[in-house]
Amino acid sequence: MAHIQAKLIAQDSSYQIGGKAFDLPGEVTTVELSNLVNKFLKEKHEDKAGEETDFKASEFDFLIDGEFLRTALNQYVEAKGLSTESVIPIEYLLKQEGPEPEDQFSEDDWISGVHCSEEFALVGSYDCGVTIRKLDDHDTRVQGFGHTEPVKSVSWISRKEDTFYAVSTSQDQSAIIWQWEKDNETMKPLFCCRGHSKSVDCVAVHPGKAEFVTGSWDASIKLWSASPTPQDDSNEPEDYQKARNKKKRQRIEQRGITRVPKITMAGHTEAVSDVVWLNDSELCSVSWDHTIRIWDINEAKEKTNLRGAKVFLACDYSQQNSLLATGNSDRHIRIWDPRNKSDIDSASLVKRNLSSHVGWVTCVKWSPVDSNQLLSGSLDCAVKLWDIRSPKTPLFDLEAHQDKVMCLDWSNRNVIMSGGADKFLYKFRYRSK
């Protein structure tokens, strides 16, 4: 395969070079293609300026049929079985700059949960505590203690002016709803949500309602009210005003008034490892029983059951592309389309299989603004930033942790955070496009 006919195309008008066809050597790489594009951009720049002026070359990535070119062109063409009889269109785009390490925070034990807002990071730890840190102030730290065993997950619920509400789950079989006044140095437990019989490992707050769901090692999923005020449906039997016993009052002050679940959904046969909302009424859960299940919350019943080959450890759903990402015990990240309910074969619902980790994938998070990008964290101590158009090679390896990665967050478009068993929370600045 000596030469290949190809046309170089850019969507961004500022980088277009006319869409002409080239007779390229088969061994050409992305570096050489970048040099070729820059050669024509320089000529275009000089023609426009009317004289030779300073030109700054750019690095480009190249896509063929929606997948990044990561080998020599002839190797890609042979691997994909593309015809060399016709001109191959190659799209090029400006190469993304990598995340920049910005800060690190130390906790007293393993960091198991993190969720960022615009200003603050909510952090859960194996020291049984929940911490709030200001993103731009290393020394600002607010703590809340109410759990009696390690915290497994955390999430912000809502904010009303300078009052924040959050939820944490724990191995002590409970979830706690917290209230934090911005000027206070401590968090106040409002409600202790009890109903699970084993460790509560995951939580997902409803995007539009005052509700959240939890998943547990008892294989069940429970829906709870996230309202900061006591409910009228007998969900708060230990009302503080009725608790005349001193020990009971102290327990309520430490952990909050007891709240019971609104509904319970059963179907999984092993631990529920992660949950995520798909829309206002549909919830997705993944489990150690090798299944992905989609639930109708309004009817409190299972709608879809997809079986995988290995244990599912994490999941996240992208509102940008309507795809589900899962982290698995076979070291792979799989991208699913849960909308295709008519397909009986679960394997055919997998749209991409991302492989680079050498340990179990413990957490996955989609970009909040880019439909192609997501993060993964693993027991191999690595955090990787992927573009699903490059399934074999991550865009960037975020090297920081010295022990297993346990949690990730990408809620703030420009901030990536990861926590792990090395007791460090790392912050990266990323200039999302």
One Martini backbone bead per residue (centre of mass of N, CA, C, O) as a GRO file, in nm:
protein
  433
    1MET     BB    1   0.075   0.052   0.031
    2ALA     BB    2   0.196   0.332  -0.085
    3HIS     BB    3  -0.077   0.498  -0.154
    4ILE     BB    4  -0.322   0.751  -0.038
    5GLN     BB    5  -0.634   0.878  -0.081
    6ALA     BB    6  -0.701   1.210   0.062
    7LYS     BB    7  -0.923   1.418   0.262
    8LEU     BB    8  -0.902   1.733   0.424
    9ILE     BB    9  -1.116   1.813   0.709
   10ALA     BB   10  -1.286   2.105   0.854
   11GLN     BB   11  -1.517   2.256   1.068
   12ASP     BB   12  -1.324   2.479   1.123
   13SER     BB   13  -1.274   2.761   0.938
   14SER     BB   14  -0.982   2.850   1.052
   15TYR     BB   15  -0.864   2.541   0.940
   16GLN     BB   16  -0.909   2.554   0.648
   17ILE     BB   17  -0.770   2.408   0.311
   18GLY     BB   18  -1.015   2.318   0.083
   19GLY     BB   19  -1.053   1.996   0.056
   20LYS     BB   20  -0.823   1.848  -0.065
   21ALA     BB   21  -0.655   1.609  -0.238
   22PHE     BB   22  -0.423   1.344  -0.143
   23ASP     BB   23  -0.106   1.182  -0.194
   24LEU     BB   24  -0.032   0.949   0.043
   25PRO     BB   25   0.164   0.794   0.236
   26GLY     BB   26   0.106   0.507   0.413
   27GLU     BB   27   0.315   0.597   0.665
   28VAL     BB   28   0.156   0.816   0.766
   29THR     BB   29   0.119   1.041   1.032
   30THR     BB   30  -0.004   1.273   1.250
   31VAL     BB   31   0.246   1.452   1.239
   32GLU     BB   32   0.256   1.481   0.927
   33LEU     BB   33  -0.032   1.588   0.896
   34SER     BB   34   0.012   1.840   1.066
   35ASN     BB   35   0.232   1.961   0.887
   36LEU     BB   36   0.058   1.986   0.636
   37VAL     BB   37  -0.157   2.176   0.747
   38ASN     BB   38   0.042   2.401   0.838
   39LYS     BB   39   0.149   2.470   0.559
   40PHE     BB   40  -0.129   2.578   0.448
   41LEU     BB   41  -0.187   2.781   0.676
   42LYS     BB   42   0.058   2.956   0.625
   43GLU     BB   43  -0.010   3.038   0.336
   44LYS     BB   44  -0.283   3.163   0.408
   45HIS     BB   45  -0.175   3.373   0.607
   46GLU     BB   46   0.022   3.521   0.405
   47ASP     BB   47  -0.190   3.597   0.192
   48LYS     BB   48  -0.362   3.770   0.387
   49ALA     BB   49  -0.123   3.965   0.483
   50GLY     BB   50   0.090   4.007   0.220
   51GLU     BB   51   0.308   3.879   0.417
   52GLU     BB   52   0.555   3.780   0.616
   53THR     BB   53   0.459   3.621   0.916
   54ASP     BB   54   0.381   3.515   1.204
   55PHE     BB   55   0.350   3.156   1.274
   56LYS     BB   56   0.140   2.929   1.454
   57ALA     BB   57   0.154   2.619   1.520
   58SER     BB   58  -0.050   2.322   1.525
   59GLU     BB   59  -0.221   2.064   1.681
   60PHE     BB   60  -0.360   1.754   1.552
   61ASP     BB   61  -0.643   1.565   1.498
   62PHE     BB   62  -0.764   1.244   1.352
   63LEU     BB   63  -1.054   1.138   1.154
   64ILE     BB   64  -1.210   0.811   1.086
   65ASP     BB   65  -1.522   0.737   1.110
   66GLY     BB   66  -1.512   0.862   1.417
   67GLU     BB   67  -1.196   0.784   1.452
   68PHE     BB   68  -0.900   0.787   1.577
   69LEU     BB   69  -0.576   0.833   1.475
   70ARG     BB   70  -0.297   0.599   1.603
   71THR     BB   71  -0.165   0.532   1.330
   72ALA     BB   72  -0.079   0.448   1.053
   73LEU     BB   73  -0.267   0.472   0.778
   74ASN     BB   74  -0.230   0.179   0.662
   75GLN     BB   75  -0.307   0.030   0.924
   76TYR     BB   76  -0.593   0.135   0.946
   77VAL     BB   77  -0.703   0.047   0.668
   78GLU     BB   78  -0.651  -0.256   0.713
   79ALA     BB   79  -0.808  -0.297   0.985
   80LYS     BB   80  -1.090  -0.173   0.844
   81GLY     BB   81  -1.120  -0.239   0.534
   82LEU     BB   82  -1.049  -0.016   0.339
   83SER     BB   83  -1.078   0.150   0.050
   84THR     BB   84  -0.836   0.258  -0.214
   85GLU     BB   85  -1.020   0.354  -0.464
   86SER     BB   86  -1.092   0.590  -0.280
   87VAL     BB   87  -1.148   0.869  -0.110
   88ILE     BB   88  -1.040   0.957   0.215
   89PRO     BB   89  -1.189   1.099   0.478
   90ILE     BB   90  -1.025   1.353   0.690
   91GLU     BB   91  -1.057   1.469   1.003
   92TYR     BB   92  -0.970   1.782   1.164
   93LEU     BB   93  -0.849   1.887   1.495
   94LEU     BB   94  -0.783   2.036   1.768
   95LYS     BB   95  -0.579   1.971   2.014
   96GLN     BB   96  -0.605   1.876   2.331
   97GLU     BB   97  -0.545   1.990   2.633
   98GLY     BB   98  -0.431   1.903   2.924
   99PRO     BB   99  -0.449   1.849   3.238
  100GLU     BB  100  -0.388   2.049   3.534
  101PRO     BB  101  -0.228   2.054   3.811
  102GLU     BB  102  -0.339   2.235   4.121
  103ASP     BB  103  -0.421   2.033   4.369
  104GLN     BB  104  -0.405   1.911   4.720
  105PHE     BB  105  -0.575   1.691   4.956
  106SER     BB  106  -0.590   1.591   5.295
  107GLU     BB  107  -0.682   1.302   5.467
  108ASP     BB  108  -0.732   1.052   5.726
  109ASP     BB  109  -0.852   0.875   5.486
  110TRP     BB  110  -1.013   0.729   5.273
  111ILE     BB  111  -1.144   0.832   4.958
  112SER     BB  112  -1.500   0.775   4.845
  113GLY     BB  113  -1.613   1.082   4.794
  114VAL     BB  114  -1.719   1.325   4.528
  115HIS     BB  115  -1.864   1.671   4.500
  116CYS     BB  116  -1.913   1.945   4.285
  117SER     BB  117  -1.925   2.277   4.270
  118GLU     BB  118  -1.836   2.594   4.202
  119GLU     BB  119  -1.695   2.620   4.512
  120PHE     BB  120  -1.735   2.314   4.621
  121ALA     BB  121  -1.628   2.021   4.806
  122LEU     BB  122  -1.759   1.703   4.856
  123VAL     BB  123  -1.646   1.473   5.119
  124GLY     BB  124  -1.570   1.126   5.160
  125SER     BB  125  -1.477   0.897   5.437
  126TYR     BB  126  -1.327   0.639   5.639
  127ASP     BB  127  -1.359   0.837   5.906
  128CYS     BB  128  -1.688   0.907   5.889
  129GLY     BB  129  -1.666   1.169   5.726
  130VAL     BB  130  -1.766   1.504   5.622
  131THR     BB  131  -1.645   1.734   5.367
  132ILE     BB  132  -1.578   2.085   5.313
  133ARG     BB  133  -1.433   2.247   5.025
  134LYS     BB  134  -1.263   2.502   4.891
  135LEU     BB  135  -1.139   2.531   4.575
  136ASP     BB  136  -0.966   2.827   4.630
  137ASP     BB  137  -0.906   2.705   4.941
  138HIS     BB  138  -0.704   2.503   5.118
  139ASP     BB  139  -0.802   2.577   5.433
  140THR     BB  140  -1.095   2.516   5.381
  141ARG     BB  141  -1.287   2.343   5.648
  142VAL     BB  142  -1.575   2.131   5.674
  143GLN     BB  143  -1.740   1.927   5.926
  144GLY     BB  144  -1.911   1.596   5.952
  145PHE     BB  145  -2.054   1.392   6.219
  146GLY     BB  146  -2.255   1.057   6.219
  147HIS     BB  147  -2.115   0.830   6.138
  148THR     BB  148  -1.991   0.484   6.230
  149GLU     BB  149  -1.889   0.444   5.937
  150PRO     BB  150  -1.786   0.441   5.640
  151VAL     BB  151  -1.792   0.641   5.372
  152LYS     BB  152  -1.917   0.593   5.021
  153SER     BB  153  -2.106   0.854   4.956
  154VAL     BB  154  -2.178   1.170   4.773
  155SER     BB  155  -2.420   1.461   4.764
  156TRP     BB  156  -2.566   1.711   4.637
  157ILE     BB  157  -2.886   1.873   4.649
  158SER     BB  158  -2.892   2.190   4.753
  159ARG     BB  159  -2.961   2.556   4.724
  160LYS     BB  160  -3.030   2.833   4.965
  161GLU     BB  161  -2.834   3.051   4.922
  162ASP     BB  162  -2.643   2.990   5.227
  163THR     BB  163  -2.783   2.700   5.199
  164PHE     BB  164  -2.687   2.360   5.234
  165TYR     BB  165  -2.744   2.036   5.076
  166ALA     BB  166  -2.676   1.690   5.175
  167VAL     BB  167  -2.546   1.352   5.103
  168SER     BB  168  -2.477   1.040   5.279
  169THR     BB  169  -2.309   0.721   5.280
  170SER     BB  170  -2.288   0.391   5.456
  171GLN     BB  171  -2.186   0.106   5.634
  172ASP     BB  172  -2.422   0.177   5.861
  173GLN     BB  173  -2.701   0.166   5.673
  174SER     BB  174  -2.693   0.479   5.594
  175ALA     BB  175  -2.835   0.809   5.548
  176ILE     BB  176  -2.740   1.160   5.537
  177ILE     BB  177  -2.885   1.472   5.595
  178TRP     BB  178  -2.748   1.791   5.527
  179GLN     BB  179  -2.662   2.108   5.689
  180TRP     BB  180  -2.521   2.426   5.555
  181GLU     BB  181  -2.389   2.714   5.671
  182LYS     BB  182  -2.157   2.913   5.531
  183ASP     BB  183  -2.052   3.039   5.825
  184ASN     BB  184  -2.006   2.761   5.925
  185GLU     BB  185  -1.797   2.488   6.077
  186THR     BB  186  -2.055   2.304   6.059
  187MET     BB  187  -2.256   2.021   6.022
  188LYS     BB  188  -2.604   1.932   5.999
  189PRO     BB  189  -2.806   1.677   6.094
  190LEU     BB  190  -3.135   1.603   5.993
  191PHE     BB  191  -3.128   1.303   5.856
  192CYS     BB  192  -3.183   0.947   5.905
  193CYS     BB  193  -3.162   0.695   5.667
  194ARG     BB  194  -3.362   0.404   5.719
  195GLY     BB  195  -3.357   0.034   5.570
  196HIS     BB  196  -3.106  -0.091   5.538
  197SER     BB  197  -2.899  -0.404   5.598
  198LYS     BB  198  -2.654  -0.268   5.451
  199SER     BB  199  -2.439  -0.124   5.282
  200VAL     BB  200  -2.423   0.212   5.150
  201ASP     BB  201  -2.272   0.283   4.826
  202CYS     BB  202  -2.503   0.471   4.683
  203VAL     BB  203  -2.596   0.787   4.510
  204ALA     BB  204  -2.894   0.971   4.369
  205VAL     BB  205  -3.000   1.277   4.265
  206HIS     BB  206  -3.260   1.437   4.168
  207PRO     BB  207  -3.273   1.694   3.927
  208GLY     BB  208  -3.602   1.801   4.007
  209LYS     BB  209  -3.631   1.661   4.286
  210ALA     BB  210  -3.686   1.585   4.638
  211GLU     BB  211  -3.479   1.325   4.562
  212PHE     BB  212  -3.340   0.991   4.636
  213VAL     BB  213  -3.108   0.724   4.577
  214THR     BB  214  -3.018   0.390   4.691
  215GLY     BB  215  -2.747   0.153   4.720
  216SER     BB  216  -2.689  -0.197   4.820
  217TRP     BB  217  -2.572  -0.497   4.967
  218ASP     BB  218  -2.889  -0.591   4.984
  219ALA     BB  219  -2.992  -0.540   4.665
  220SER     BB  220  -3.124  -0.262   4.702
  221ILE     BB  221  -3.359   0.009   4.626
  222LYS     BB  222  -3.405   0.350   4.744
  223LEU     BB  223  -3.653   0.597   4.808
  224TRP     BB  224  -3.619   0.947   4.898
  225SER     BB  225  -3.651   1.218   5.079
  226ALA     BB  226  -3.493   1.562   5.044
  227SER     BB  227  -3.631   1.717   5.244
  228PRO     BB  228  -3.567   1.962   5.505
  229THR     BB  229  -3.851   1.871   5.601
  230PRO     BB  230  -4.086   1.732   5.757
  231GLN     BB  231  -4.313   1.486   5.703
  232ASP     BB  232  -4.668   1.369   5.662
  233ASP     BB  233  -4.595   1.030   5.622
  234SER     BB  234  -4.448   0.898   5.875
  235ASN     BB  235  -4.115   0.929   5.831
  236GLU     BB  236  -4.090   1.068   6.143
  237PRO     BB  237  -4.093   0.899   6.441
  238GLU     BB  238  -3.834   1.080   6.576
  239ASP     BB  239  -3.927   1.334   6.694
  240TYR     BB  240  -3.772   1.563   6.880
  241GLN     BB  241  -4.015   1.665   7.062
  242LYS     BB  242  -4.074   1.349   7.155
  243ALA     BB  243  -3.777   1.324   7.272
  244ARG     BB  244  -3.727   1.282   7.612
  245ASN     BB  245  -3.494   1.119   7.588
  246LYS     BB  246  -3.166   1.194   7.613
  247LYS     BB  247  -3.036   0.984   7.420
  248LYS     BB  248  -3.225   1.038   7.183
  249ARG     BB  249  -3.153   1.335   7.146
  250GLN     BB  250  -2.852   1.287   7.092
  251ARG     BB  251  -2.889   1.110   6.842
  252ILE     BB  252  -3.035   1.326   6.672
  253GLU     BB  253  -2.806   1.538   6.685
  254GLN     BB  254  -2.591   1.344   6.543
  255ARG     BB  255  -2.805   1.214   6.290
  256GLY     BB  256  -3.099   1.267   6.310
  257ILE     BB  257  -3.395   1.216   6.194
  258THR     BB  258  -3.585   0.963   6.114
  259ARG     BB  259  -3.595   0.812   5.785
  260VAL     BB  260  -3.802   0.662   5.546
  261PRO     BB  261  -3.884   0.504   5.276
  262LYS     BB  262  -4.095   0.523   5.000
  263ILE     BB  263  -3.933   0.303   4.828
  264THR     BB  264  -3.877  -0.040   4.704
  265MET     BB  265  -3.629  -0.209   4.495
  266ALA     BB  266  -3.636  -0.537   4.358
  267GLY     BB  267  -3.380  -0.781   4.177
  268HIS     BB  268  -3.127  -0.804   4.274
  269THR     BB  269  -2.871  -1.057   4.392
  270GLU     BB  270  -2.666  -0.827   4.448
  271ALA     BB  271  -2.481  -0.576   4.480
  272VAL     BB  272  -2.517  -0.232   4.464
  273SER     BB  273  -2.280  -0.006   4.308
  274ASP     BB  274  -2.479   0.178   4.118
  275VAL     BB  275  -2.643   0.502   4.043
  276VAL     BB  276  -2.867   0.658   3.784
  277TRP     BB  277  -3.015   0.906   3.614
  278LEU     BB  278  -3.192   0.943   3.306
  279ASN     BB  279  -3.460   1.074   3.421
  280ASP     BB  280  -3.743   1.160   3.588
  281SER     BB  281  -3.837   0.818   3.580
  282GLU     BB  282  -3.542   0.697   3.533
  283LEU     BB  283  -3.335   0.421   3.643
  284CYS     BB  284  -2.997   0.317   3.701
  285SER     BB  285  -2.839  -0.005   3.765
  286VAL     BB  286  -2.558  -0.170   3.920
  287SER     BB  287  -2.390  -0.502   3.962
  288TRP     BB  288  -2.255  -0.803   4.092
  289ASP     BB  289  -2.475  -0.970   3.900
  290HIS     BB  290  -2.416  -0.860   3.591
  291THR     BB  291  -2.624  -0.609   3.591
  292ILE     BB  292  -2.852  -0.399   3.414
  293ARG     BB  293  -3.099  -0.169   3.545
  294ILE     BB  294  -3.424  -0.045   3.461
  295TRP     BB  295  -3.638   0.201   3.617
  296ASP     BB  296  -3.968   0.272   3.728
  297ILE     BB  297  -4.056   0.496   3.962
  298ASN     BB  298  -4.367   0.530   3.942
  299GLU     BB  299  -4.396   0.192   3.950
  300ALA     BB  300  -4.167   0.033   4.094
  301LYS     BB  301  -4.015  -0.104   3.829
  302GLU     BB  302  -3.886  -0.309   3.601
  303LYS     BB  303  -3.783  -0.273   3.249
  304THR     BB  304  -3.465  -0.353   3.232
  305ASN     BB  305  -3.230  -0.633   3.141
  306LEU     BB  306  -2.875  -0.637   3.146
  307ARG     BB  307  -2.616  -0.861   3.054
  308GLY     BB  308  -2.305  -0.937   3.171
  309ALA     BB  309  -1.982  -1.091   3.228
  310LYS     BB  310  -1.937  -0.891   3.471
  311VAL     BB  311  -1.872  -0.688   3.711
  312PHE     BB  312  -2.031  -0.400   3.832
  313LEU     BB  313  -1.898  -0.077   3.970
  314ALA     BB  314  -1.998   0.148   3.750
  315CYS     BB  315  -2.186   0.457   3.660
  316ASP     BB  316  -2.285   0.675   3.373
  317TYR     BB  317  -2.482   0.949   3.243
  318SER     BB  318  -2.545   1.118   2.935
  319GLN     BB  319  -2.716   1.407   2.829
  320GLN     BB  320  -2.565   1.454   2.553
  321ASN     BB  321  -2.582   1.121   2.429
  322SER     BB  322  -2.744   0.885   2.581
  323LEU     BB  323  -2.510   0.737   2.745
  324LEU     BB  324  -2.361   0.450   2.902
  325ALA     BB  325  -2.125   0.407   3.160
  326THR     BB  326  -1.898   0.136   3.254
  327GLY     BB  327  -1.746  -0.031   3.525
  328ASN     BB  328  -1.514  -0.314   3.543
  329SER     BB  329  -1.355  -0.618   3.647
  330ASP     BB  330  -1.209  -0.644   3.341
  331ARG     BB  331  -1.090  -0.332   3.286
  332HIS     BB  332  -1.344  -0.208   3.149
  333ILE     BB  333  -1.512   0.026   2.934
  334ARG     BB  334  -1.859   0.072   2.870
  335ILE     BB  335  -2.076   0.163   2.596
  336TRP     BB  336  -2.421   0.238   2.614
  337ASP     BB  337  -2.762   0.188   2.473
  338PRO     BB  338  -3.062   0.210   2.657
  339ARG     BB  339  -3.281   0.275   2.424
  340ASN     BB  340  -3.249  -0.022   2.295
  341LYS     BB  341  -3.505  -0.233   2.377
  342SER     BB  342  -3.526  -0.445   2.122
  343ASP     BB  343  -3.256  -0.566   2.205
  344ILE     BB  344  -3.169  -0.879   2.321
  345ASP     BB  345  -2.867  -0.839   2.281
  346SER     BB  346  -2.652  -0.697   2.497
  347ALA     BB  347  -2.382  -0.681   2.339
  348SER     BB  348  -2.505  -0.489   2.104
  349LEU     BB  349  -2.521  -0.228   2.304
  350VAL     BB  350  -2.223  -0.198   2.264
  351LYS     BB  351  -2.038   0.080   2.132
  352ARG     BB  352  -1.795   0.065   2.342
  353ASN     BB  353  -1.441  -0.036   2.421
  354LEU     BB  354  -1.238   0.054   2.687
  355SER     BB  355  -0.872  -0.004   2.685
  356SER     BB  356  -0.601   0.025   2.968
  357HIS     BB  357  -0.646  -0.095   3.216
  358VAL     BB  358  -0.512  -0.318   3.504
  359GLY     BB  359  -0.778  -0.266   3.668
  360TRP     BB  360  -1.036  -0.209   3.827
  361VAL     BB  361  -1.325  -0.019   3.757
  362THR     BB  362  -1.459   0.219   3.996
  363CYS     BB  363  -1.491   0.485   3.798
  364VAL     BB  364  -1.729   0.708   3.621
  365LYS     BB  365  -1.721   1.020   3.408
  366TRP     BB  366  -1.879   1.255   3.248
  367SER     BB  367  -1.891   1.515   3.068
  368PRO     BB  368  -2.088   1.814   3.091
  369VAL     BB  369  -2.005   1.918   2.762
  370ASP     BB  370  -1.877   1.646   2.635
  371SER     BB  371  -1.991   1.369   2.447
  372ASN     BB  372  -1.683   1.218   2.428
  373GLN     BB  373  -1.610   1.255   2.736
  374LEU     BB  374  -1.424   1.069   2.996
  375LEU     BB  375  -1.380   0.914   3.310
  376SER     BB  376  -1.135   0.706   3.492
  377GLY     BB  377  -1.104   0.467   3.765
  378SER     BB  378  -0.860   0.261   3.953
  379LEU     BB  379  -0.676   0.004   4.112
  380ASP     BB  380  -0.411   0.108   3.935
  381CYS     BB  381  -0.404   0.437   4.016
  382ALA     BB  382  -0.568   0.543   3.767
  383VAL     BB  383  -0.637   0.829   3.558
  384LYS     BB  384  -0.863   0.868   3.276
  385LEU     BB  385  -0.893   1.040   2.961
  386TRP     BB  386  -1.158   1.020   2.729
  387ASP     BB  387  -1.228   0.938   2.388
  388ILE     BB  388  -1.463   0.747   2.218
  389ARG     BB  389  -1.282   0.780   1.941
  390SER     BB  390  -1.049   0.631   2.144
  391PRO     BB  391  -1.056   0.308   2.264
  392LYS     BB  392  -0.731   0.230   2.307
  393THR     BB  393  -0.664   0.544   2.378
  394PRO     BB  394  -0.608   0.777   2.584
  395LEU     BB  395  -0.566   1.108   2.604
  396PHE     BB  396  -0.511   1.092   2.930
  397ASP     BB  397  -0.286   1.073   3.207
  398LEU     BB  398  -0.353   1.110   3.558
  399GLU     BB  399  -0.079   1.155   3.750
  400ALA     BB  400  -0.087   1.078   4.126
  401HIS     BB  401  -0.161   0.824   4.248
  402GLN     BB  402  -0.049   0.556   4.498
  403ASP     BB  403  -0.341   0.442   4.491
  404LYS     BB  404  -0.643   0.360   4.480
  405VAL     BB  405  -0.922   0.452   4.303
  406MET     BB  406  -1.259   0.567   4.432
  407CYS     BB  407  -1.306   0.867   4.299
  408LEU     BB  408  -1.510   1.101   4.100
  409ASP     BB  409  -1.525   1.437   3.935
  410TRP     BB  410  -1.736   1.639   3.669
  411SER     BB  411  -1.937   1.892   3.731
  412ASN     BB  412  -1.715   2.083   3.674
  413ARG     BB  413  -1.598   2.166   3.367
  414ASN     BB  414  -1.291   2.273   3.490
  415VAL     BB  415  -1.309   2.028   3.710
  416ILE     BB  416  -1.102   1.769   3.840
  417MET     BB  417  -1.168   1.491   4.068
  418SER     BB  418  -0.973   1.279   4.300
  419GLY     BB  419  -0.993   0.976   4.501
  420GLY     BB  420  -0.815   0.775   4.763
  421ALA     BB  421  -0.611   0.541   4.945
  422ASP     BB  422  -0.388   0.785   4.987
  423LYS     BB  423  -0.564   1.040   5.109
  424PHE     BB  424  -0.614   1.194   4.831
  425LEU     BB  425  -0.711   1.505   4.677
  426TYR     BB  426  -0.742   1.584   4.335
  427LYS     BB  427  -0.673   1.876   4.127
  428PHE     BB  428  -0.793   1.968   3.797
  429ARG     BB  429  -0.736   2.165   3.516
  430TYR     BB  430  -0.988   2.208   3.250
  431ARG     BB  431  -1.022   2.308   2.907
  432SER     BB  432  -1.308   2.303   2.787
  433LYS     BB  433  -1.481   2.316   2.470
   0.00000   0.00000   0.00000
